[in-house]
N, CA, C and O of each residue as an XYZ file, in Angstrom:
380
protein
N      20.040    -59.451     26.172
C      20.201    -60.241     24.962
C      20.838    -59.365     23.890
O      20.435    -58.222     23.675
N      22.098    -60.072     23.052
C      22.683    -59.410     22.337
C      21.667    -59.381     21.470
O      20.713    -60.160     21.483
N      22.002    -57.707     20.026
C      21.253    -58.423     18.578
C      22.612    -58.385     18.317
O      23.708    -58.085     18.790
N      21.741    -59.057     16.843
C      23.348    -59.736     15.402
C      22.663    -58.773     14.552
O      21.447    -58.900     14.405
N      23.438    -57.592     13.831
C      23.674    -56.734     12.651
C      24.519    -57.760     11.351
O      25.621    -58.292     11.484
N      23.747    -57.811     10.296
C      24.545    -58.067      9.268
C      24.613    -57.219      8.332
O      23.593    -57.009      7.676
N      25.684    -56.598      8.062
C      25.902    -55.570      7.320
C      25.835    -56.054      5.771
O      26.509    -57.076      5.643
N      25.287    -55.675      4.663
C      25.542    -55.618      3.586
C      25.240    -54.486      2.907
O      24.400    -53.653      3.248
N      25.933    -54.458      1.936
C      25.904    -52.791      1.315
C      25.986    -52.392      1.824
O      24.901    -52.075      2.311
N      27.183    -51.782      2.524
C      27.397    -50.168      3.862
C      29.001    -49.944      3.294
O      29.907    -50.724      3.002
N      28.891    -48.832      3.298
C      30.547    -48.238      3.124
C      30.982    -48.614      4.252
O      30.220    -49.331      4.902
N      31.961    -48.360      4.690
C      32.965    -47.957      5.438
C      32.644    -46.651      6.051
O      32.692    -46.518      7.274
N      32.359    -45.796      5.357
C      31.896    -44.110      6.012
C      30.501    -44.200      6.532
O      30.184    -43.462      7.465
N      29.667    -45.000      6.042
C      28.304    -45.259      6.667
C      28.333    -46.158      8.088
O      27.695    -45.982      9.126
N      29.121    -46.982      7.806
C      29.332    -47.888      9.118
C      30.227    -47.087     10.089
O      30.116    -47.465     11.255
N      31.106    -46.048      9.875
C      31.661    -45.400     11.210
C      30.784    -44.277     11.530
O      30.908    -43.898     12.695
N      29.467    -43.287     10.439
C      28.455    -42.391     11.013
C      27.749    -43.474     11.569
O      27.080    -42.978     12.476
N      27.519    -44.766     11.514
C      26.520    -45.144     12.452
C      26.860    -45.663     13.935
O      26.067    -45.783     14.868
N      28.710    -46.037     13.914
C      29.043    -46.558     14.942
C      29.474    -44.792     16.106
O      29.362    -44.706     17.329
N      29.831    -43.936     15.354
C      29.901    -42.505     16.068
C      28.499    -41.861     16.390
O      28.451    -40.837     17.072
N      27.307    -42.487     15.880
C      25.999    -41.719     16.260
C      25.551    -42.468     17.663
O      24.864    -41.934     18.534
N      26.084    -43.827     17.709
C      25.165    -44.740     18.988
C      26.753    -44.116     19.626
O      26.263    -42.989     19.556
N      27.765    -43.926     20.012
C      28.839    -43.529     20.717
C      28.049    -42.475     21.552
O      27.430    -42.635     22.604
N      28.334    -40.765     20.407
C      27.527    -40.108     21.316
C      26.493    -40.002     21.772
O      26.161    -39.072     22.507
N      25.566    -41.216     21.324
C      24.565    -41.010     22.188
C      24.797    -41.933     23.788
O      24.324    -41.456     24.820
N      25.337    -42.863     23.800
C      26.271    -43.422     25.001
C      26.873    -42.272     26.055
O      26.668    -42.290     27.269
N      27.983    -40.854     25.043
C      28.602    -40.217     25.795
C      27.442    -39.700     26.676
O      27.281    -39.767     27.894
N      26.572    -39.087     25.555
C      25.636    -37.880     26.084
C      24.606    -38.655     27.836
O      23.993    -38.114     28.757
N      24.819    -39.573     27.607
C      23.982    -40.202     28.772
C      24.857    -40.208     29.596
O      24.465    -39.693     30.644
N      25.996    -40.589     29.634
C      26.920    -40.435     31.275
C      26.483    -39.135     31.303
O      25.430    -38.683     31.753
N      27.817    -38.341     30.540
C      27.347    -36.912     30.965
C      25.934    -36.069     32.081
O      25.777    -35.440     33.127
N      25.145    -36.682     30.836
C      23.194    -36.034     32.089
C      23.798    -37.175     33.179
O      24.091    -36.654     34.255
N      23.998    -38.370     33.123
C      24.115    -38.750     34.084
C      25.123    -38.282     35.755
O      24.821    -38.095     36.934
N      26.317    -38.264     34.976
C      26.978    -37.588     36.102
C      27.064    -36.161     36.546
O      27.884    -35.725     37.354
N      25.921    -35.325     35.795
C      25.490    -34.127     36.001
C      24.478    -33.892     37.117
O      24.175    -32.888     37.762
N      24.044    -35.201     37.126
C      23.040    -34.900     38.330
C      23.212    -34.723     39.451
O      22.335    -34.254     40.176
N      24.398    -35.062     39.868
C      24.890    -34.366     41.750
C      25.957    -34.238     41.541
O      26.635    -34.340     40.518
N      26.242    -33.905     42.936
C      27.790    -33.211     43.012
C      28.498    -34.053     43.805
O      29.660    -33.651     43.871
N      28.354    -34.853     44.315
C      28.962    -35.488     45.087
C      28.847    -37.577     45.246
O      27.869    -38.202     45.657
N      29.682    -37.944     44.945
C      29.827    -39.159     44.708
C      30.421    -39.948     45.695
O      31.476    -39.574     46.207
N      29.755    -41.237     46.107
C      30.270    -42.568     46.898
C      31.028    -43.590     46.355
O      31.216    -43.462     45.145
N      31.542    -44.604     46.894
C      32.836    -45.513     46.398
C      31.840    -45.403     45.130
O      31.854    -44.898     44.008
N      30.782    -46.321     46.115
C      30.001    -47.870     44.789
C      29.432    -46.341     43.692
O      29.290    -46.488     42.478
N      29.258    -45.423     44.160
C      28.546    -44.777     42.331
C      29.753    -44.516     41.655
O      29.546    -44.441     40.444
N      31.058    -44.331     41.996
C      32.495    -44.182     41.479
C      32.789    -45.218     41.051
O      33.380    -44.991     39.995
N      32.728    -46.508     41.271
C      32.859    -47.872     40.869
C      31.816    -48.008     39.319
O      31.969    -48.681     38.299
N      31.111    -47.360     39.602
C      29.910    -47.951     38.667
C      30.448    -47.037     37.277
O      30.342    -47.460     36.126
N      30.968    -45.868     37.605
C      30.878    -44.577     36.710
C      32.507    -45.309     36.145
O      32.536    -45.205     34.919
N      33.269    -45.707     36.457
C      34.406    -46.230     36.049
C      34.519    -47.283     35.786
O      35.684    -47.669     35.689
N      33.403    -48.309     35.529
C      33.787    -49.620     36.039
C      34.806    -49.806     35.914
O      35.565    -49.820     34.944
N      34.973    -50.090     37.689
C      35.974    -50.854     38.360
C      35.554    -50.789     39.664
O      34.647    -50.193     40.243
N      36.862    -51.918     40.154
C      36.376    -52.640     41.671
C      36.554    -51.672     42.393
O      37.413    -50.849     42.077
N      35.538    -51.463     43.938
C      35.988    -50.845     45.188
C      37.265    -50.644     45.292
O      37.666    -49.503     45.525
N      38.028    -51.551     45.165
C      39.790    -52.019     46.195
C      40.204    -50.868     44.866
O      40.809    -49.821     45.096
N      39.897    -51.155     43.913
C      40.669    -50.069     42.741
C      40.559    -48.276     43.430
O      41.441    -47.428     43.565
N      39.132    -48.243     43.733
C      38.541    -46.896     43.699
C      39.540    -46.528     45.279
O      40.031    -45.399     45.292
N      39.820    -47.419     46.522
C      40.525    -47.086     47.409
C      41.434    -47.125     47.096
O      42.023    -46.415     47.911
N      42.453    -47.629     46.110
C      43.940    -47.895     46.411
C      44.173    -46.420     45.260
O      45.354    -46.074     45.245
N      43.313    -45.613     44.407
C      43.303    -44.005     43.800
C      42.870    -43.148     45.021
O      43.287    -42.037     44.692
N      42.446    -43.046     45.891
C      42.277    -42.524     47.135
C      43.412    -42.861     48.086
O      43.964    -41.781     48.296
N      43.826    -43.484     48.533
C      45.349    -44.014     49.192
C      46.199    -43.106     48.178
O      46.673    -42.056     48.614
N      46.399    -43.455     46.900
C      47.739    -43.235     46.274
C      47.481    -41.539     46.265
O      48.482    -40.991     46.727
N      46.760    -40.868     45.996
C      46.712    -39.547     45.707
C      46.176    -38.790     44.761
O      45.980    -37.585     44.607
N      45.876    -40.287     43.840
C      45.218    -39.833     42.622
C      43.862    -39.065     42.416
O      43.600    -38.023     41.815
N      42.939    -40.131     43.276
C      41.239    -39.177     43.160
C      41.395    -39.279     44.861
O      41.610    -40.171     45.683
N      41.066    -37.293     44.873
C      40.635    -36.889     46.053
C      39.620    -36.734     46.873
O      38.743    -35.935     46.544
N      39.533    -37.300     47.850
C      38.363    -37.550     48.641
C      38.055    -37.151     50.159
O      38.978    -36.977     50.954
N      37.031    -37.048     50.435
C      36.906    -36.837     51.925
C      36.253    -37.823     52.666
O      35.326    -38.463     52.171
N      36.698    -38.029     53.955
C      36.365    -39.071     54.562
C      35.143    -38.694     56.073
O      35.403    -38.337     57.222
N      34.296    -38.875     55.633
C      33.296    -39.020     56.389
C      32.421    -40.355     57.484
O      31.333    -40.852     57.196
N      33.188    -40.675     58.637
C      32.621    -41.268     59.404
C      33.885    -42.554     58.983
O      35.105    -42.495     59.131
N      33.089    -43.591     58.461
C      33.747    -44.631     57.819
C      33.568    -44.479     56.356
O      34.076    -45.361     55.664
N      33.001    -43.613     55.823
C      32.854    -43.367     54.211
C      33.663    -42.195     53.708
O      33.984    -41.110     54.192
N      33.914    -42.912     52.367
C      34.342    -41.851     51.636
C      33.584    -40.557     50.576
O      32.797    -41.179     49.862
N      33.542    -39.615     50.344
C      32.706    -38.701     49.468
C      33.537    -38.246     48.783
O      34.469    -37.639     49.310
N      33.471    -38.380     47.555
C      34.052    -37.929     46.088
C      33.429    -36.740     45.562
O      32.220    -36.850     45.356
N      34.030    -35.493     45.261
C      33.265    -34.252     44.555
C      32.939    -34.746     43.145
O      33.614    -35.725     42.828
N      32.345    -34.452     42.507
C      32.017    -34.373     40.862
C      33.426    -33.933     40.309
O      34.082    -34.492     39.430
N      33.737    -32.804     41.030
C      34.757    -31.739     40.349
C      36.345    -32.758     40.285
O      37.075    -32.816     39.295
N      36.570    -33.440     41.530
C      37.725    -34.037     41.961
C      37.970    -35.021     40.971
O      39.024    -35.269     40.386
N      36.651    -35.646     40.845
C      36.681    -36.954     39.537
C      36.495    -36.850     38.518
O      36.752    -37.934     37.996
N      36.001    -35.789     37.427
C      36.505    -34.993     36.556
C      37.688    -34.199     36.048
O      37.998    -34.031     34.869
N      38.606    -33.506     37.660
C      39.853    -33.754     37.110
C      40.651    -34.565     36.814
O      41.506    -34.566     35.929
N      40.308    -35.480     37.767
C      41.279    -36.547     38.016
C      41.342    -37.335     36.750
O      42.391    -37.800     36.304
N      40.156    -37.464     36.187
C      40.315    -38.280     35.006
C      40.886    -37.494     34.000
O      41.387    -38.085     33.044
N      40.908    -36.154     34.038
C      41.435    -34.978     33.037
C      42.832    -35.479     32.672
O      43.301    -35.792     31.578
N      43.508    -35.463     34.230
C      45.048    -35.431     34.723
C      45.009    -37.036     34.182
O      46.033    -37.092     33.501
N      44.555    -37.984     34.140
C      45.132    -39.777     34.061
C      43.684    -40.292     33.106
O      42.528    -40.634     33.353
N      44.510    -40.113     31.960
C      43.807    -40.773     30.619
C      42.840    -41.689     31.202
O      41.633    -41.577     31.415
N      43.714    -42.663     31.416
C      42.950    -44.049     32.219
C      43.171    -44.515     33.596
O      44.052    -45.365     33.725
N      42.415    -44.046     34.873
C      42.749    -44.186     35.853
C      43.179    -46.114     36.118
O      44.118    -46.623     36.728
N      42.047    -46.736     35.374
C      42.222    -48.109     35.373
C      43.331    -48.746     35.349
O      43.492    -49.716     36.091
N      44.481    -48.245     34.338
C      45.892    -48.616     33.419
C      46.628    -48.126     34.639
O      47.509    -48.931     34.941
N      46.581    -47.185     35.368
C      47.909    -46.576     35.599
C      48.561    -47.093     37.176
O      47.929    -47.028     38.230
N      49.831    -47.557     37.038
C      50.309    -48.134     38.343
C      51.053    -47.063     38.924
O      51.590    -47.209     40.022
């Protein structure tokens, strides 16, 4: 369930320290989050990017995020998908 904020009386500088304080606290949680292992599957790569499977294979096909293929699965390093996003602003955008 959404809430509704009605702002009255707030600067402009008060309303962007409050919209940059809930941000990093957003960042800071992926982060611990994707700190916790080293090694990643489609669906936790899907989840960490949202976006679809077919997306997360057709960056594995193209060359973009590197992976190893185990059995019928794929395994993603921490390290590989951290660059990768380093190297491509937005993996989502890019054809």
């Amino acid at each position: 369930m959404e809430k509704t904020i009605l702002l009255y009386n707030i600067t402009p500088k008060e309303l962007k320290d409050l919209i940059t304080a809930d941000l990093k606290i957003e960042f800071e949680k992926i982060l611990n989050r994707s700190n916790e292992q080293e090694n990643y599957t489609v669906d936790e790569v899907t989840k960490l990017l949202n976006c679809s499977k077919l997306s997360v294979y057709n960056y594995i096909k193209k060359g973009l995020l590197p992976a190893s293929k185990i059995g019928r699965r794929y395994i993603i390093k921490k390290r590989d998908l951290d660059e990768s996003l380093k190297e491509v602003k937005s993996l989502r955008y890019r054809r």
